[in-house]
Amino acid sequence: MLLLQFSTSHYCRKARLALGYKRINYKVENLTPGLHILKLKPLTGLSTLPVLLPQIEGQPQAIADSTQIIKFLESYQPEPAIFLTNPEQQTEALMLEDWLDESIGTATRFVYYQFRANEGQQVDPSFFSQMLIRVVRQQYGINDATVKLATDRLATSLAELSLRWQKSEYLVGGCLSVADITAAALLSPLALIPDYRQGYPWLFERIVQIHQLCGEKLPPGL
């Protein structure tokens, strides 16, 4: 299998965690932002990553979107399971995944790129990196006002996740699920931001544990 990705994308990290947890052998191809469209459009008709190419006879040529990739992996190799056997718990896990994908992943992106554009410039001061940060900020409308909203959204979400992870090792049910993998991936960029590292040590402990379970390299900052 081949995973097309941006190396720094937290949504691509989500797909890698799922592949790792399933112990599926795969390779990655890192695409260049902007130029990636030339490769993706003929494959999926979309412009977003990750995209998985199973490269297996009888399987789809390309699967776009981290959620769809996980659904494919669950049907292709059911064990170890990422979906819960209890229907009510699985519905809850999918609702958490969608919330994390659509709201929290976006909020993390805003806060992360605001940090990288200011006090976090030293993380990678290269011209290419700083140019990419400017492009992303412009593309998504990242500014002081939108970052304030994102920061507030993250505070609310982290309070909810804290309650869940304090009650149990897992967000839903008694084993790792799509909800845990999604949270660990989409919140991982915050590891580079000192305020979050200091304020939410329990979060990064859990992110480390999930990465170890999935055999995935730890995100920068950890």
Coordinates of C-alpha atoms in Angstrom, one line a residue:
M1 CA 0.0 0.0 0.0
L2 CA 1.1 3.6 -0.7
L3 CA 0.0 6.6 1.4
L4 CA 0.1 9.9 -0.4
Q5 CA 0.6 12.6 2.2
F6 CA 2.0 15.9 3.4
S7 CA 4.6 14.9 6.0
T8 CA 3.4 17.5 8.5
S9 CA -0.3 16.9 8.1
H10 CA -2.1 15.8 11.3
Y11 CA -4.8 14.2 9.1
C12 CA -2.2 12.1 7.4
R13 CA -0.8 11.2 10.8
K14 CA -4.3 9.8 11.6
A15 CA -4.1 7.5 8.6
R16 CA -0.6 6.4 9.5
L17 CA -1.7 5.6 13.1
A18 CA -4.5 3.4 11.7
L19 CA -2.2 1.6 9.3
G20 CA 0.3 1.1 12.1
Y21 CA -2.3 -0.3 14.5
K22 CA -3.4 -2.7 11.9
R23 CA 0.2 -3.7 11.3
I24 CA -0.2 -3.2 7.6
N25 CA 3.0 -2.7 5.6
Y26 CA 2.9 0.5 3.6
K27 CA 5.1 3.1 2.0
V28 CA 4.6 6.9 2.0
E29 CA 5.1 9.4 -0.8
N30 CA 5.4 13.0 0.4
L31 CA 3.9 15.5 -2.0
T32 CA 4.7 19.1 -2.4
P33 CA 1.8 21.5 -1.4
G34 CA 0.3 23.1 -4.5
L35 CA 1.9 20.6 -7.0
H36 CA 0.1 17.8 -5.2
I37 CA -3.1 18.7 -7.1
L38 CA -1.5 17.5 -10.3
K39 CA -1.3 14.0 -8.9
L40 CA -4.5 13.9 -6.9
K41 CA -7.0 15.2 -9.4
P42 CA -6.8 12.3 -11.8
L43 CA -6.9 9.8 -8.9
T44 CA -9.7 11.2 -6.7
G45 CA -11.1 14.4 -8.3
L46 CA -10.2 16.1 -5.0
S47 CA -7.3 18.2 -3.8
T48 CA -6.9 17.0 -0.2
L49 CA -4.7 14.4 1.5
P50 CA -4.2 11.8 2.7
V51 CA -4.9 9.4 -0.1
L52 CA -4.3 5.7 0.1
L53 CA -3.4 3.6 -2.9
P54 CA -4.0 -0.1 -1.9
Q55 CA -2.1 -1.4 -5.0
I56 CA -3.9 -4.7 -4.5
E57 CA -5.9 -6.5 -7.1
G58 CA -9.6 -6.3 -6.5
Q59 CA -9.3 -3.3 -4.2
P60 CA -10.1 0.4 -5.1
Q61 CA -7.4 2.3 -6.9
A62 CA -7.5 5.2 -4.5
I63 CA -9.2 6.1 -1.3
A64 CA -9.3 9.7 -0.2
D65 CA -10.0 11.2 3.3
S66 CA -8.7 9.8 6.5
T67 CA -12.2 8.6 7.6
Q68 CA -12.7 6.7 4.4
I69 CA -9.2 5.2 4.7
I70 CA -10.0 3.9 8.2
K71 CA -13.3 2.4 7.0
F72 CA -11.4 0.6 4.2
L73 CA -8.7 -0.7 6.5
E74 CA -11.3 -2.0 8.9
S75 CA -13.0 -4.0 6.1
Y76 CA -9.8 -5.1 4.5
Q77 CA -8.2 -6.3 7.8
P78 CA -10.7 -6.5 10.6
E79 CA -8.2 -7.4 13.3
P80 CA -7.0 -5.7 15.4
A81 CA -10.3 -3.8 15.3
I82 CA -10.5 0.0 15.3
F83 CA -14.3 -0.1 15.3
L84 CA -16.1 -1.2 18.5
T85 CA -18.4 -4.2 18.6
N86 CA -21.0 -2.5 20.7
P87 CA -23.2 -0.5 18.2
E88 CA -24.0 2.3 20.6
Q89 CA -20.4 2.7 21.6
Q90 CA -19.3 2.6 17.9
T91 CA -21.8 5.3 17.1
E92 CA -20.4 7.5 19.9
A93 CA -16.9 6.9 18.6
L94 CA -17.8 7.9 15.1
M95 CA -19.5 11.0 16.4
L96 CA -16.3 11.9 18.3
E97 CA -14.3 11.3 15.2
D98 CA -16.4 13.6 13.1
W99 CA -16.3 16.3 15.8
L100 CA -12.6 16.0 16.1
D101 CA -12.2 16.0 12.3
E102 CA -14.4 18.9 11.5
S103 CA -13.9 21.2 14.5
I104 CA -10.9 20.3 16.6
G105 CA -8.5 19.4 13.8
T106 CA -9.2 22.8 12.2
A107 CA -8.8 24.6 15.5
T108 CA -5.5 22.9 16.0
R109 CA -4.3 23.9 12.6
F110 CA -5.2 27.6 13.3
V111 CA -3.4 27.6 16.7
Y112 CA -0.4 25.7 15.4
Y113 CA 0.2 27.9 12.3
Q114 CA -0.3 31.1 14.4
F115 CA 2.5 29.8 16.7
R116 CA 4.8 28.9 13.9
A117 CA 4.4 32.3 12.3
N118 CA 5.3 34.1 15.5
E119 CA 7.3 32.7 18.5
G120 CA 7.6 29.3 16.9
Q121 CA 9.6 30.5 13.9
Q122 CA 12.7 28.9 15.3
V123 CA 11.2 25.5 14.8
D124 CA 12.2 25.7 11.2
P125 CA 13.3 29.2 10.0
S126 CA 14.1 28.0 6.5
F127 CA 12.7 30.1 3.6
F128 CA 10.6 27.2 2.3
S129 CA 9.0 26.5 5.7
Q130 CA 8.2 30.2 6.4
M131 CA 6.7 30.6 2.8
L132 CA 4.5 27.5 3.3
I133 CA 3.3 28.9 6.7
R134 CA 2.3 32.2 5.0
V135 CA 0.5 30.3 2.2
V136 CA -1.4 28.2 4.7
R137 CA -2.4 31.2 6.8
Q138 CA -3.7 33.0 3.8
Q139 CA -5.5 29.9 2.4
Y140 CA -7.4 29.2 5.7
G141 CA -7.9 32.8 6.9
I142 CA -5.7 32.4 9.9
N143 CA -5.5 35.7 11.9
D144 CA -5.7 37.0 15.4
A145 CA -9.5 36.9 15.4
T146 CA -9.9 33.4 14.0
V147 CA -7.1 32.0 16.2
K148 CA -8.9 33.4 19.3
L149 CA -12.0 31.4 18.3
A150 CA -9.9 28.3 17.7
T151 CA -8.2 28.7 21.1
D152 CA -11.5 28.8 22.9
R153 CA -12.7 25.8 21.0
L154 CA -9.6 23.8 21.9
A155 CA -10.1 24.7 25.6
T156 CA -13.6 23.3 25.5
S157 CA -12.6 20.2 23.7
L158 CA -9.6 19.5 25.9
A159 CA -11.9 19.7 29.0
E160 CA -14.2 17.1 27.4
L161 CA -11.4 14.8 26.5
S162 CA -9.8 15.2 30.0
L163 CA -13.1 14.0 31.6
R164 CA -13.2 11.0 29.3
W165 CA -9.6 9.9 29.6
Q166 CA -9.7 10.3 33.4
K167 CA -12.6 7.9 33.6
S168 CA -11.0 5.4 31.3
E169 CA -7.9 4.6 29.3
Y170 CA -10.0 5.0 26.2
L171 CA -12.4 7.7 25.0
V172 CA -15.2 5.2 24.3
G173 CA -15.5 1.6 25.5
G174 CA -12.7 -0.6 26.8
C175 CA -10.3 -0.6 23.9
L176 CA -8.6 1.6 21.4
S177 CA -11.0 3.0 18.8
V178 CA -11.2 5.4 15.9
A179 CA -11.9 8.2 18.5
D180 CA -8.6 7.7 20.3
I181 CA -6.6 7.5 17.1
T182 CA -8.2 10.6 15.8
A183 CA -7.7 12.6 19.0
A184 CA -4.0 11.5 19.2
A185 CA -3.4 12.5 15.6
L186 CA -5.3 15.8 15.3
L187 CA -4.0 17.2 18.6
S188 CA -0.4 16.2 18.1
P189 CA 0.8 19.5 16.6
L190 CA 0.1 21.2 20.0
A191 CA 3.2 19.3 21.3
L192 CA 5.4 22.0 19.9
I193 CA 3.6 24.8 21.8
P194 CA 5.0 25.3 25.3
D195 CA 1.7 26.6 26.8
Y196 CA -0.1 23.3 25.8
R197 CA 2.8 21.1 26.9
Q198 CA 2.8 22.7 30.3
G199 CA -1.0 23.0 30.7
Y200 CA -2.1 19.6 29.5
P201 CA 0.6 17.0 30.4
W202 CA -2.0 14.2 30.5
L203 CA -2.8 14.8 26.8
F204 CA 0.7 14.3 25.6
E205 CA 1.1 11.2 27.8
R206 CA -1.9 9.7 26.0
I207 CA -0.7 10.8 22.6
V208 CA 2.7 9.1 23.3
Q209 CA 0.9 5.9 24.4
I210 CA -1.3 5.7 21.4
H211 CA 1.6 6.3 19.0
Q212 CA 3.5 3.5 20.7
L213 CA 0.5 1.2 20.4
C214 CA 0.4 2.0 16.7
G215 CA 4.1 1.8 16.1
E216 CA 4.2 5.3 14.8
K217 CA 7.1 7.7 15.3
L218 CA 6.3 10.4 17.9
P219 CA 5.2 13.8 16.6
P220 CA 7.7 16.7 16.8
G221 CA 8.0 18.0 20.4
L222 CA 7.6 14.6 21.9

